[in-house]
C-alpha atoms as one frame of an Amber mdcrd trajectory, in Angstrom:
protein
   0.016   0.206  -0.051   1.344   3.268  -1.085   2.168   5.760   1.974   0.456
   9.030   1.409   0.114  11.237   4.255  -2.434  14.424   3.791  -3.474  17.182
   6.166  -5.436  20.318   5.948  -5.051  24.051   6.855  -7.374  26.779   6.363
  -7.449  30.193   8.031  -4.998  31.361  10.609  -5.396  29.476  13.613  -2.564
  26.943  12.330   0.551  28.466  10.343   3.453  26.956   8.474   5.098  25.736
  11.984   2.546  23.106  12.564   2.699  21.816   8.992   6.529  21.751   9.200
   6.321  19.993  12.691   3.928  17.632  11.293   6.150  16.828   8.172   9.313
  15.963  10.475   7.345  13.983  12.803   6.175  11.919   9.968   9.512  11.976
   8.058  11.045  10.666  11.522   8.577   7.863  12.054   7.833   6.112   8.723
   9.378   3.825   6.448  10.397   5.366   3.125   8.921   5.867   0.209   5.943
   7.967   1.391   4.318  11.402   0.296   3.317  14.210   2.329   0.548  16.642
   0.940  -1.230  19.429   2.762  -4.308  21.271   1.067  -3.921  24.673   2.287
  -4.850  28.385   1.445  -1.329  29.624   2.086   1.866  27.965   1.284   4.120
  30.620   2.749   6.621  29.400   5.237   5.852  25.669   4.387   8.976  23.572
   4.086   9.790  22.455   0.452   9.610  18.974   1.232   5.604  19.395   1.521
   3.749  18.946  -1.497   1.226  22.321  -1.148  -2.302  21.911  -3.273  -4.904
  24.490  -3.163  -8.067  23.795  -0.672 -10.233  21.592  -2.963 -13.187  23.749
  -4.209 -16.658  22.871  -3.068 -20.133  24.628  -4.178 -21.625  24.549  -0.716
 -21.306  27.013   2.285 -19.414  25.542   5.449 -21.908  25.332   8.333 -21.706
  28.192  11.219 -22.260  28.061  15.019 -21.380  24.515  15.011 -18.484  22.585
  16.917 -17.218  20.036  14.497 -14.610  20.509  11.865 -16.671  20.562   8.678
 -14.311  22.297   6.583 -12.653  18.888   6.291 -15.535  17.776   4.326 -13.547
  19.539   1.334 -11.427  15.983   1.057 -14.337  13.763   0.624 -14.763  14.768
  -3.010 -14.467  12.302  -6.125 -11.047  13.883  -6.579  -8.259  15.174  -4.393
  -5.748  17.024  -6.159  -3.299  14.878  -8.012  -3.679  11.789  -5.250  -5.407
   8.625  -5.936  -5.628   5.501  -3.893  -5.591   5.478  -0.016  -4.624   8.530
   1.942  -3.863   8.777   5.636  -5.116  11.993   7.029  -3.486  13.349  10.174
  -4.677  16.567  11.988  -1.869  19.283  12.117  -2.167  19.263  16.337  -1.189
  15.704  16.827   2.130  14.566  18.334   3.681  11.535  16.625   5.303   9.424
  19.241   5.956   5.995  17.169   5.924   4.066  13.831   3.459   4.995  11.574
   3.549   2.044   9.191   0.848   0.076  10.866  -1.728   2.586   9.972  -0.811
   1.401   6.181  -0.696  -2.417   7.491  -4.607  -2.803   8.910  -7.463  -3.023
   6.282  -7.708  -3.525   2.748  -7.000  -0.128   0.394 -10.519  -0.003  -0.282
 -11.052   0.352   3.426 -12.366   3.559   5.707 -10.341   2.826   9.135 -10.685
   5.168  11.883  -9.110   5.875  15.100 -11.318   5.203  17.991 -12.893   8.190
  20.001 -12.287   7.098  23.885 -14.726   9.359  25.123 -18.020   7.465  24.077
 -16.955   3.837  24.139 -20.572   2.708  23.699 -21.396   4.758  20.644 -18.530
   3.317  18.756 -17.360   6.394  17.283 -14.550   7.043  15.179 -11.818   9.989
  15.256 -11.309  11.928  12.075  -7.781  13.244  13.716  -6.033  10.075  12.069
  -7.904   8.094   9.598  -7.485   6.585   6.251  -9.847   6.510   3.261  -9.295
   5.919  -0.487  -9.776   9.067  -2.746 -13.554   9.170  -3.736 -14.557   6.664
  -1.183 -16.243   9.226   0.622 -17.778  11.208  -2.465 -21.442   9.888  -1.703
 -21.294  11.579   1.636 -20.051  14.849   0.471 -22.786  14.835  -2.107 -25.588
  14.120   0.550 -23.557  16.862   2.879 -23.702  19.620   0.290 -27.717  19.417
  -0.096 -28.007  20.959   3.484 -24.606  21.260   5.462 -26.309  23.270   8.273
 -28.877  20.676   9.115 -26.381  17.520   8.720 -23.916  19.561  10.857 -26.509
  20.373  13.616 -27.653  16.892  13.327 -24.422  15.156  13.849 -22.451  18.013
  15.556 -19.311  16.542  14.727 -17.760  15.487  11.241 -16.157  12.376  12.864
 -19.769  11.241  13.805 -21.148  11.727  10.129 -18.215   9.732   8.727 -18.377
   7.190  11.402 -22.035   6.533  10.692 -22.356   7.220   6.812 -18.949   6.018
   5.398 -19.755   3.741   2.287 -19.404   0.340   3.491 -19.144   0.906   7.006
 -15.647   1.886   8.910 -13.170  -0.157  10.457 -10.792   0.763  13.218  -7.040
   1.118  14.250  -6.211  -0.338  17.624  -7.017   1.572  20.354  -3.456   1.684
  21.723  -1.949   3.102  18.434  -3.933   5.981  18.955  -4.389   7.920  22.558
  -6.067  11.120  23.154  -4.242  13.431  25.660  -7.082  14.332  27.781  -8.519
  11.157  28.025  -5.045   8.972  28.177  -2.686  10.997  29.380  -3.698  13.395
  32.066  -4.429  11.677  35.381  -7.856  11.918  37.101  -8.555  14.510  39.923
  -6.956  14.652  42.231  -3.822  12.949  40.697  -3.418  15.663  37.905  -2.485
  18.099  40.957   0.776  15.963  41.697   1.555  13.723  38.621   2.852  14.902
  35.292   0.712  13.523  32.218   1.905  10.598  31.404   3.434   9.556  28.008
   1.920   6.435  26.438   4.211   3.739  25.757   2.729   1.715  23.231   0.903
   4.673  21.462   2.225   5.869  17.868   0.213   9.226  18.151  -1.355  11.051
  20.784  -4.152  13.399  19.527  -5.621  16.614  21.038  -9.379  17.071  21.399
 -11.149  20.544  21.608  -9.181  23.345  22.842  -6.277  21.104  23.770  -2.979
  21.347  22.048   0.659  20.423  22.192   1.839  23.662  23.022  -0.607  24.297
  25.881   0.272  20.648  26.988   4.284  21.562  27.175   3.539  24.677  29.130
   1.292  23.228  31.758  -2.453  24.255  30.645  -5.530  22.739  29.553  -6.346
  25.538  26.992  -4.879  28.790  26.261  -7.663  30.334  28.397  -6.250  28.564
  31.519  -3.328  29.618  33.856  -0.169  27.783  33.796   1.882  27.723  36.944
   1.750  26.327  40.420  -1.287  24.991  41.926  -1.568  28.138  43.967  -1.285
  30.251  40.987  -3.681  28.156  38.928  -6.261  28.686  42.144  -5.784  32.403
  42.136  -7.128  32.804  38.692 -10.206  30.896  39.084 -12.451  34.005  39.389
 -10.852  35.326  35.906 -13.930  34.579  33.428 -11.750  34.903  30.740  -9.595
  31.954  31.721 -11.852  29.707  33.621 -14.650  27.750  34.363 -17.050  28.721
  36.893 -17.438  25.102  38.512 -14.470  25.290  41.076 -14.209  20.946  40.678
 -14.192  21.279  36.994 -11.542  23.741  36.896  -9.144  21.995  39.175  -9.864
  18.712  37.176  -8.265  20.788  34.422  -5.103  21.577  36.216  -2.080  19.884
  34.476   1.395  19.887  35.043   4.052  20.828  31.860   4.252  17.623  29.705
   7.991  18.207  28.930   8.125  14.892  27.144   5.921  16.140  24.441   8.653
  18.606  23.183  10.987  15.704  22.348   8.534  14.247  19.686   6.741  17.854
  18.382   9.585  19.486  16.149  10.319  19.957  12.566
C-alpha cells in the first residue's frame, strides 16, 4: 500500500510551523518511500519537502455556529488534487510518538479505517484526527452533505460522527492502543492530576488533542490557552477570571495539568 499522508490547513489558527512540525514527525517515524501533501490556502513558510495543493473547491457554504471541523469535508470529493488510492489524514495538532507504518498495514486499500474515540465507548465512534480512506470513497457523503450542510452539521454535531455513521461500506478501526487522546489517556484523573505529570503512552504511535487542547498548551502546563499555567496556588488564584476559567471550582481543578515536557521530544520539525 502506498504511504500517502495528507493534512489540511485553512484560516489563521494554524500556520506553517504546525505543517512543518507535522512533516518532521512523519519523516522520522515512517519507513520510506512516502508522500506528504498539505491542502492549504497559504503556502508561505512551508518547508520545501511538503507538496502544497490548493484547498479542494466545493459549491456549498460551510456550516456556522457548530462544533465540528466541517471544512474537512473538502477532502471527501471524488478527486483530491493529484492523489489517488488510500490516504492517511492527520490533524495538524497531533504528536507522533512511534512508527506510522501500522496505519498502512491494517485493512484493505478500499477500507475506511478510523482511530477510536475513547470518550464515547458505547457509541463506537471514530476520530477524524487520524483516519485512512481511499480518494473518492467518501464522495457520496459529500454529495449528501452539500444538499444541506447546516442541517447535517447540527444533527451530527461532529464531522467524525457523520463519517463513522455514513462512510460507504462502513468503517474499521485501528487498535485502540495505537492512537491515544491526551486529555483522556495522558492526564491523570483528579486529584492525581494535581501532583502527577501527564503520562507518556508507552505503546501509542500518535497522541491526539481534542477540543481546545493542543501540544503547545500541554508543554506549558495548561489545559487550554484560556487557562493559567504555573503552580496550583497560581492556578487556583486565577479561578475567578472569567476569561480563563470555568465557574465550577471542581471542574476547574480537574483541568489543572503539570507541564508535559516529554511532548517536546517529539513535537519538533
